Amino acid sequence: MAEAIVSLAIERILDLLIHEAVFLKDVKDQVESLNAELKRMQCFLKDADRKLEQDARFQNRVSEIRDLAYDAEDVIDSFILKAAHQRGFHGIVKRFTSIFTKPSHLHKIGVQVKAIQTKLQNISKNLPAYEISGDGEGSSSIIKVQQRLRTYSHVEEEDVVSLEVSTKDVMTMLMTEEDRLHAVVSIVGMGGIGKTTLARKVYNHVEVRHHFDCLAWVYISQQCKPREVLLSVLMEVLSPSKDERELIEKLDENELWKRFFDALKEKRNLVVLDDIWRGGDWDILKPAFPRGRMGSKILFTTRNRNVALHADPCNTPMELSPLTDDESWILLSRKAFPLNKTDSHIRSEEFEKLGREMVKKCGGLPLAIIVLGSLLARKQSLDDWEKVNRNFFYGNLKGLQQLDHQYGAVNRILVLSYNDLPYQLKPCFLYLPHYPEDWEISKKELIRLWIAEGFISPLLGSEEILMEDVGEQFLEELIDRSLVQVWRRDYTGTKVKTCRIHDLLRNLCVEKAEEENFLKFIQPSLIENSENSLDVTLVTSMPRRIAIHPGKRDVHLKGEHPKLRSLLLKGWMMSFHFPNFSNFKLLRVLKLSRNVREWHVSGEIGNLHHLRYLRLECTGEMILPCAIGKLKNLHTLHLQCRSVSVPDGVFKLERIRQFVIKVGSVLNIKSGFLLWRSFSLKNIETLKYMLVDKKLVENNEVLKLTHVQCLGIIFKSSKDVKSILLLMIKLDRLRSLSMNLFVEKSSSFSYLDLEPLFQFGHLSELKLVGHLKEDPHQSHHVLKFLPRSIVKLTLQCSTMTQDPMEVLENLPCLTILNLLSFAYEGRKMVCSANGFCQLDIFCINKATNLEEWEIQEGAMPRLRNLFLSLNFKLEILPEGLKYIITLQKLILRVMPSSLTKRIQVKGGKEGEDFYKVRHIPSIQISERITGKGYFYVNSEITYL
């Protein structure tokens, strides 16, 4: 890890020498000399983690080097801050006329730099005696990671061995009909043994999904939060719209518990409470759970058998046993010998003998075996395997010593896998515990934070590969090593959208992060959960990165921490008491969320000269200060609120890469972002939203967006659409485009020409919001020229009267199609045979004139999810629905009662259209948005 810290310091100083040259010109020689000394020191730190586990003296030396690297950054950043403050942030930079041209000030920084350099030189004189050697991947360059740039198939193998019997047993217990209150089935076992894997396998089994009316899954973990548990279950059971979700989240405790009880009381439910630690947690949650229909069950996964028996003494817990030696070897082989390794020597007897020796020490724990297998998959020779064996079983590995001895095998493997990481990946991995336990982590946010923290150097990026691309490679590498789990994929079905980290791995991260003085995680204990406020006292000895998860309470920050680099607050705080920003001037990352109607962000935020990442969220209106335009080093600005006022200065930030504003509704976008003002565009990659005005068209401003990948545009005139699209053809990095057409629907308005879109061969996601006026004199459909590369298409408020299916069904890559809010106003819609060959998700909302929908046999052969809502004139489901045997879920929201009655089963009598939906495992029907509804699975219907 020390090598990573020194490397980050080197790259940071090089970056400063380039971008802050005007401030450092008079001390350039001293700074360059210090950087050279750090580079020499870096050579001695190859594989430092392997040595520091064995030698306490060396560990102290490494800690000294790490702290000096931090100090070097602090000294230089502090000097730049003072110089920038003295000279001002605005206007043309003039020659130094301030006190900083005086020899005394330059002498001061010179002395500080020299002192650090001398200490490093003294340490380096003693390092050769330790004979550090580079014998593992930990010392390899990140170039190896970049060289592995490839197309990931992301076919998730089920790292499952010998669960067939356990799966059948759990399914039998779940589907045995017991007419009693709170029947609980429990899967018990130590961490890493596969409890969640088994529960997920059962939960997704087709027979289970047929048996229960509704299913929900929620993570409990060590910090059980009853309100969040109930909300999570309700969201899965009701599948509410965005507006409904907001209403549910605002319910007080009594209303929420009643709503929860009512939603489940007449259904046969299966609710999974994953990773529950204490019987007391269940005692708190239990009153909210009704008896439900006969056969309702609750499924626990827990490490504590007593928790299972406490919850339901009538059911014997399913206790998972460790894998046998043969089962362990089979699982190890799957990970250590990927399918693309076909060389016969890889599977030779020598490899198997050594592999069996190592896997035997894993104690039959699947998590340990999977991580070990992922580590061995990168070792090509028998010698490499023998080195892993020696380091694993004969080295004095350090880490997680305070945990129970039963996890010894897992801990040793996890520490070994951490040590084996390329040094650039270690800080990326140790950064993960700033998210709470069992958190679903957004890939985009994580990578942007890595960049802001400096974990991904600008030197790794290039014209061909952006830093975001490198970040994605880093994440894929952690996934390949089984240190991070893929949780959800994006609309392409190939790239990661969200990920998670196993709690044992997170424990390792937390300990290592604190051991390295890298990150401090603060969360109220269970005892403190009842408090309305959280007091945090900052001191300089704390790590430079602090993550706080206060929940819904006031936060009071006290004390000073002038070296603080990152402050990450997660959760909707009621109020936030922040000391003077002058105490945090070296801050690079700031995340704040507030639950207020109006938030006037303090103008002091403009003093955070080094800030790279700023994410502000609130439930009401946000007003940003003009001082935010001073944040010249800002890379990411992410604002999420009901509405926002953005000062012009934001649009002149030269280094900004991601500018994202998410507001409560489309109308707020229309009225809130008319602020296109000469953006410095050379680095921007995400920009939402940009208003097209006369200047933008005349000056070809769009051509400056050379790196943009995700773009949102607001048009006020259809005349500008074609000219802007023609310019955008040259933006070959563009992947996601949102076009908002806020124009008047009148006969004098010119027809829309989308022909240039056909040349957007790299575009995969397209959203069109607003009226798409159709030219009656044209023979082709207004959507004819959509690019064939489109994977996800959203049409909203389009008001088309000509059936769009004839065009859309021929898009060969289309996987997700959303027709929302009057996108189509025609009477009939036809999906032809062999059309929509790749479509997976289809949503039709507010097609208020749609009376007839025809689906021909062979259409949509891969459709799995169909959502129909507020289509008031569609009274009969299409006959062709019976041909789509792949369909897994049908959701009907506020559809005509004549339609829903035809698919009901009452008193054992099937509705006349039931045959159309008989094959669909899960159907959810709601009659009214805020009223009662009913939920149907297979041949059973119950009311909500």
JSON list of N, CA and C in Angstrom, two decimals, residues 19-20 22-23 77-94 585 603-611 626-634 649 652-654:
[
{"chain": "A", "resi": 19, "resn": "HIS", "atom": "N", "xyz": [-0.50, 21.80, -14.01]},
{"chain": "A", "resi": 19, "resn": "HIS", "atom": "CA", "xyz": [-1.70, 22.64, -13.93]},
{"chain": "A", "resi": 19, "resn": "HIS", "atom": "C", "xyz": [-1.56, 23.82, -12.97]},
{"chain": "A", "resi": 20, "resn": "GLU", "atom": "N", "xyz": [-0.59, 23.78, -12.10]},
{"chain": "A", "resi": 20, "resn": "GLU", "atom": "CA", "xyz": [-0.40, 24.89, -11.15]},
{"chain": "A", "resi": 20, "resn": "GLU", "atom": "C", "xyz": [0.97, 25.53, -11.35]},
{"chain": "A", "resi": 22, "resn": "VAL", "atom": "N", "xyz": [1.93, 28.20, -12.66]},
{"chain": "A", "resi": 22, "resn": "VAL", "atom": "CA", "xyz": [2.02, 29.62, -12.39]},
{"chain": "A", "resi": 22, "resn": "VAL", "atom": "C", "xyz": [2.32, 29.89, -10.92]},
{"chain": "A", "resi": 23, "resn": "PHE", "atom": "N", "xyz": [1.85, 29.00, -10.04]},
{"chain": "A", "resi": 23, "resn": "PHE", "atom": "CA", "xyz": [2.08, 29.19, -8.61]},
{"chain": "A", "resi": 23, "resn": "PHE", "atom": "C", "xyz": [3.40, 28.56, -8.15]},
{"chain": "A", "resi": 77, "resn": "ASP", "atom": "N", "xyz": [0.39, 21.61, -1.75]},
{"chain": "A", "resi": 77, "resn": "ASP", "atom": "CA", "xyz": [-0.99, 22.06, -1.89]},
{"chain": "A", "resi": 77, "resn": "ASP", "atom": "C", "xyz": [-1.26, 23.31, -1.05]},
{"chain": "A", "resi": 78, "resn": "SER", "atom": "N", "xyz": [-0.70, 23.34, 0.15]},
{"chain": "A", "resi": 78, "resn": "SER", "atom": "CA", "xyz": [-0.90, 24.51, 1.02]},
{"chain": "A", "resi": 78, "resn": "SER", "atom": "C", "xyz": [-0.27, 25.75, 0.42]},
{"chain": "A", "resi": 79, "resn": "PHE", "atom": "N", "xyz": [0.90, 25.61, -0.18]},
{"chain": "A", "resi": 79, "resn": "PHE", "atom": "CA", "xyz": [1.56, 26.74, -0.82]},
{"chain": "A", "resi": 79, "resn": "PHE", "atom": "C", "xyz": [0.72, 27.27, -1.99]},
{"chain": "A", "resi": 80, "resn": "ILE", "atom": "N", "xyz": [0.21, 26.34, -2.80]},
{"chain": "A", "resi": 80, "resn": "ILE", "atom": "CA", "xyz": [-0.63, 26.74, -3.94]},
{"chain": "A", "resi": 80, "resn": "ILE", "atom": "C", "xyz": [-1.88, 27.45, -3.45]},
{"chain": "A", "resi": 81, "resn": "LEU", "atom": "N", "xyz": [-2.47, 26.95, -2.39]},
{"chain": "A", "resi": 81, "resn": "LEU", "atom": "CA", "xyz": [-3.68, 27.54, -1.84]},
{"chain": "A", "resi": 81, "resn": "LEU", "atom": "C", "xyz": [-3.44, 28.98, -1.41]},
{"chain": "A", "resi": 82, "resn": "LYS", "atom": "N", "xyz": [-2.35, 29.20, -0.71]},
{"chain": "A", "resi": 82, "resn": "LYS", "atom": "CA", "xyz": [-2.04, 30.56, -0.24]},
{"chain": "A", "resi": 82, "resn": "LYS", "atom": "C", "xyz": [-1.75, 31.49, -1.42]},
{"chain": "A", "resi": 83, "resn": "ALA", "atom": "N", "xyz": [-1.02, 30.99, -2.38]},
{"chain": "A", "resi": 83, "resn": "ALA", "atom": "CA", "xyz": [-0.70, 31.80, -3.54]},
{"chain": "A", "resi": 83, "resn": "ALA", "atom": "C", "xyz": [-1.95, 32.15, -4.34]},
{"chain": "A", "resi": 84, "resn": "ALA", "atom": "N", "xyz": [-2.83, 31.15, -4.51]},
{"chain": "A", "resi": 84, "resn": "ALA", "atom": "CA", "xyz": [-4.06, 31.38, -5.26]},
{"chain": "A", "resi": 84, "resn": "ALA", "atom": "C", "xyz": [-4.96, 32.39, -4.53]},
{"chain": "A", "resi": 85, "resn": "HIS", "atom": "N", "xyz": [-5.02, 32.26, -3.22]},
{"chain": "A", "resi": 85, "resn": "HIS", "atom": "CA", "xyz": [-5.85, 33.18, -2.43]},
{"chain": "A", "resi": 85, "resn": "HIS", "atom": "C", "xyz": [-5.31, 34.61, -2.52]},
{"chain": "A", "resi": 86, "resn": "GLN", "atom": "N", "xyz": [-3.99, 34.72, -2.47]},
{"chain": "A", "resi": 86, "resn": "GLN", "atom": "CA", "xyz": [-3.38, 36.05, -2.52]},
{"chain": "A", "resi": 86, "resn": "GLN", "atom": "C", "xyz": [-3.62, 36.73, -3.86]},
{"chain": "A", "resi": 87, "resn": "ARG", "atom": "N", "xyz": [-3.53, 35.95, -4.93]},
{"chain": "A", "resi": 87, "resn": "ARG", "atom": "CA", "xyz": [-3.60, 36.54, -6.27]},
{"chain": "A", "resi": 87, "resn": "ARG", "atom": "C", "xyz": [-5.02, 36.60, -6.80]},
{"chain": "A", "resi": 88, "resn": "GLY", "atom": "N", "xyz": [-5.93, 35.86, -6.18]},
{"chain": "A", "resi": 88, "resn": "GLY", "atom": "CA", "xyz": [-7.32, 35.88, -6.64]},
{"chain": "A", "resi": 88, "resn": "GLY", "atom": "C", "xyz": [-7.56, 34.82, -7.69]},
{"chain": "A", "resi": 89, "resn": "PHE", "atom": "N", "xyz": [-8.83, 34.54, -7.87]},
{"chain": "A", "resi": 89, "resn": "PHE", "atom": "CA", "xyz": [-9.21, 33.47, -8.80]},
{"chain": "A", "resi": 89, "resn": "PHE", "atom": "C", "xyz": [-9.70, 34.00, -10.15]},
{"chain": "A", "resi": 90, "resn": "HIS", "atom": "N", "xyz": [-9.88, 35.32, -10.25]},
{"chain": "A", "resi": 90, "resn": "HIS", "atom": "CA", "xyz": [-10.50, 35.83, -11.46]},
{"chain": "A", "resi": 90, "resn": "HIS", "atom": "C", "xyz": [-9.52, 36.67, -12.28]},
{"chain": "A", "resi": 91, "resn": "GLY", "atom": "N", "xyz": [-9.85, 36.84, -13.54]},
{"chain": "A", "resi": 91, "resn": "GLY", "atom": "CA", "xyz": [-9.07, 37.70, -14.41]},
{"chain": "A", "resi": 91, "resn": "GLY", "atom": "C", "xyz": [-7.83, 37.02, -14.93]},
{"chain": "A", "resi": 92, "resn": "ILE", "atom": "N", "xyz": [-7.06, 37.80, -15.69]},
{"chain": "A", "resi": 92, "resn": "ILE", "atom": "CA", "xyz": [-5.81, 37.28, -16.25]},
{"chain": "A", "resi": 92, "resn": "ILE", "atom": "C", "xyz": [-4.77, 37.21, -15.15]},
{"chain": "A", "resi": 93, "resn": "VAL", "atom": "N", "xyz": [-4.08, 36.07, -15.08]},
{"chain": "A", "resi": 93, "resn": "VAL", "atom": "CA", "xyz": [-3.08, 35.91, -14.03]},
{"chain": "A", "resi": 93, "resn": "VAL", "atom": "C", "xyz": [-1.90, 36.84, -14.31]},
{"chain": "A", "resi": 94, "resn": "LYS", "atom": "N", "xyz": [-1.57, 37.62, -13.29]},
{"chain": "A", "resi": 94, "resn": "LYS", "atom": "CA", "xyz": [-0.48, 38.57, -13.43]},
{"chain": "A", "resi": 94, "resn": "LYS", "atom": "C", "xyz": [0.77, 38.03, -12.77]},
{"chain": "A", "resi": 585, "resn": "LYS", "atom": "N", "xyz": [-9.30, 23.36, 3.85]},
{"chain": "A", "resi": 585, "resn": "LYS", "atom": "CA", "xyz": [-8.97, 23.94, 2.55]},
{"chain": "A", "resi": 585, "resn": "LYS", "atom": "C", "xyz": [-8.29, 22.97, 1.59]},
{"chain": "A", "resi": 603, "resn": "GLY", "atom": "N", "xyz": [-21.47, 30.20, 0.60]},
{"chain": "A", "resi": 603, "resn": "GLY", "atom": "CA", "xyz": [-20.49, 30.74, -0.34]},
{"chain": "A", "resi": 603, "resn": "GLY", "atom": "C", "xyz": [-19.06, 30.38, 0.03]},
{"chain": "A", "resi": 604, "resn": "GLU", "atom": "N", "xyz": [-18.84, 29.93, 1.28]},
{"chain": "A", "resi": 604, "resn": "GLU", "atom": "CA", "xyz": [-17.49, 29.55, 1.69]},
{"chain": "A", "resi": 604, "resn": "GLU", "atom": "C", "xyz": [-16.97, 28.34, 0.92]},
{"chain": "A", "resi": 605, "resn": "ILE", "atom": "N", "xyz": [-17.89, 27.63, 0.28]},
{"chain": "A", "resi": 605, "resn": "ILE", "atom": "CA", "xyz": [-17.46, 26.45, -0.48]},
{"chain": "A", "resi": 605, "resn": "ILE", "atom": "C", "xyz": [-16.49, 26.84, -1.59]},
{"chain": "A", "resi": 606, "resn": "GLY", "atom": "N", "xyz": [-16.55, 28.10, -2.01]},
{"chain": "A", "resi": 606, "resn": "GLY", "atom": "CA", "xyz": [-15.65, 28.57, -3.06]},
{"chain": "A", "resi": 606, "resn": "GLY", "atom": "C", "xyz": [-14.20, 28.63, -2.63]},
{"chain": "A", "resi": 607, "resn": "ASN", "atom": "N", "xyz": [-13.93, 28.52, -1.33]},
{"chain": "A", "resi": 607, "resn": "ASN", "atom": "CA", "xyz": [-12.55, 28.54, -0.82]},
{"chain": "A", "resi": 607, "resn": "ASN", "atom": "C", "xyz": [-11.87, 27.19, -0.91]},
{"chain": "A", "resi": 608, "resn": "LEU", "atom": "N", "xyz": [-12.61, 26.16, -1.32]},
{"chain": "A", "resi": 608, "resn": "LEU", "atom": "CA", "xyz": [-12.03, 24.82, -1.42]},
{"chain": "A", "resi": 608, "resn": "LEU", "atom": "C", "xyz": [-11.33, 24.67, -2.77]},
{"chain": "A", "resi": 609, "resn": "HIS", "atom": "N", "xyz": [-10.18, 25.30, -2.88]},
{"chain": "A", "resi": 609, "resn": "HIS", "atom": "CA", "xyz": [-9.47, 25.42, -4.16]},
{"chain": "A", "resi": 609, "resn": "HIS", "atom": "C", "xyz": [-9.13, 24.07, -4.77]},
{"chain": "A", "resi": 610, "resn": "HIS", "atom": "N", "xyz": [-8.88, 23.05, -3.94]},
{"chain": "A", "resi": 610, "resn": "HIS", "atom": "CA", "xyz": [-8.44, 21.75, -4.45]},
{"chain": "A", "resi": 610, "resn": "HIS", "atom": "C", "xyz": [-9.60, 20.78, -4.69]},
{"chain": "A", "resi": 611, "resn": "LEU", "atom": "N", "xyz": [-10.83, 21.23, -4.49]},
{"chain": "A", "resi": 611, "resn": "LEU", "atom": "CA", "xyz": [-11.99, 20.35, -4.61]},
{"chain": "A", "resi": 611, "resn": "LEU", "atom": "C", "xyz": [-12.11, 19.81, -6.03]},
{"chain": "A", "resi": 626, "resn": "CYS", "atom": "N", "xyz": [-22.51, 32.04, -6.10]},
{"chain": "A", "resi": 626, "resn": "CYS", "atom": "CA", "xyz": [-21.64, 32.41, -7.22]},
{"chain": "A", "resi": 626, "resn": "CYS", "atom": "C", "xyz": [-20.21, 31.92, -6.99]},
{"chain": "A", "resi": 627, "resn": "ALA", "atom": "N", "xyz": [-19.84, 31.79, -5.70]},
{"chain": "A", "resi": 627, "resn": "ALA", "atom": "CA", "xyz": [-18.47, 31.39, -5.36]},
{"chain": "A", "resi": 627, "resn": "ALA", "atom": "C", "xyz": [-18.12, 30.01, -5.87]},
{"chain": "A", "resi": 628, "resn": "ILE", "atom": "N", "xyz": [-19.12, 29.22, -6.27]},
{"chain": "A", "resi": 628, "resn": "ILE", "atom": "CA", "xyz": [-18.81, 27.88, -6.77]},
{"chain": "A", "resi": 628, "resn": "ILE", "atom": "C", "xyz": [-18.00, 27.94, -8.06]},
{"chain": "A", "resi": 629, "resn": "GLY", "atom": "N", "xyz": [-18.08, 29.09, -8.73]},
{"chain": "A", "resi": 629, "resn": "GLY", "atom": "CA", "xyz": [-17.29, 29.29, -9.95]},
{"chain": "A", "resi": 629, "resn": "GLY", "atom": "C", "xyz": [-15.79, 29.39, -9.69]},
{"chain": "A", "resi": 630, "resn": "LYS", "atom": "N", "xyz": [-15.39, 29.46, -8.41]},
{"chain": "A", "resi": 630, "resn": "LYS", "atom": "CA", "xyz": [-13.96, 29.52, -8.07]},
{"chain": "A", "resi": 630, "resn": "LYS", "atom": "C", "xyz": [-13.31, 28.14, -8.05]},
{"chain": "A", "resi": 631, "resn": "LEU", "atom": "N", "xyz": [-14.13, 27.09, -8.11]},
{"chain": "A", "resi": 631, "resn": "LEU", "atom": "CA", "xyz": [-13.59, 25.73, -7.94]},
{"chain": "A", "resi": 631, "resn": "LEU", "atom": "C", "xyz": [-12.96, 25.25, -9.25]},
{"chain": "A", "resi": 632, "resn": "LYS", "atom": "N", "xyz": [-11.82, 25.83, -9.58]},
{"chain": "A", "resi": 632, "resn": "LYS", "atom": "CA", "xyz": [-11.23, 25.60, -10.90]},
{"chain": "A", "resi": 632, "resn": "LYS", "atom": "C", "xyz": [-10.70, 24.18, -11.09]},
{"chain": "A", "resi": 633, "resn": "ASN", "atom": "N", "xyz": [-10.52, 23.42, -10.00]},
{"chain": "A", "resi": 633, "resn": "ASN", "atom": "CA", "xyz": [-10.03, 22.04, -10.11]},
{"chain": "A", "resi": 633, "resn": "ASN", "atom": "C", "xyz": [-11.16, 21.02, -10.11]},
{"chain": "A", "resi": 634, "resn": "LEU", "atom": "N", "xyz": [-12.40, 21.48, -10.12]},
{"chain": "A", "resi": 634, "resn": "LEU", "atom": "CA", "xyz": [-13.54, 20.58, -10.02]},
{"chain": "A", "resi": 634, "resn": "LEU", "atom": "C", "xyz": [-13.64, 19.68, -11.25]},
{"chain": "A", "resi": 649, "resn": "GLY", "atom": "N", "xyz": [-20.95, 31.10, -13.31]},
{"chain": "A", "resi": 649, "resn": "GLY", "atom": "CA", "xyz": [-19.54, 30.73, -13.13]},
{"chain": "A", "resi": 649, "resn": "GLY", "atom": "C", "xyz": [-19.27, 29.26, -13.28]},
{"chain": "A", "resi": 652, "resn": "LYS", "atom": "N", "xyz": [-17.80, 28.00, -16.60]},
{"chain": "A", "resi": 652, "resn": "LYS", "atom": "CA", "xyz": [-16.46, 28.41, -16.99]},
{"chain": "A", "resi": 652, "resn": "LYS", "atom": "C", "xyz": [-15.38, 27.59, -16.28]},
{"chain": "A", "resi": 653, "resn": "LEU", "atom": "N", "xyz": [-15.78, 26.54, -15.60]},
{"chain": "A", "resi": 653, "resn": "LEU", "atom": "CA", "xyz": [-14.82, 25.69, -14.93]},
{"chain": "A", "resi": 653, "resn": "LEU", "atom": "C", "xyz": [-14.08, 24.84, -15.96]},
{"chain": "A", "resi": 654, "resn": "GLU", "atom": "N", "xyz": [-12.79, 25.01, -16.04]},
{"chain": "A", "resi": 654, "resn": "GLU", "atom": "CA", "xyz": [-12.01, 24.46, -17.15]},
{"chain": "A", "resi": 654, "resn": "GLU", "atom": "C", "xyz": [-11.78, 22.96, -17.07]}
]
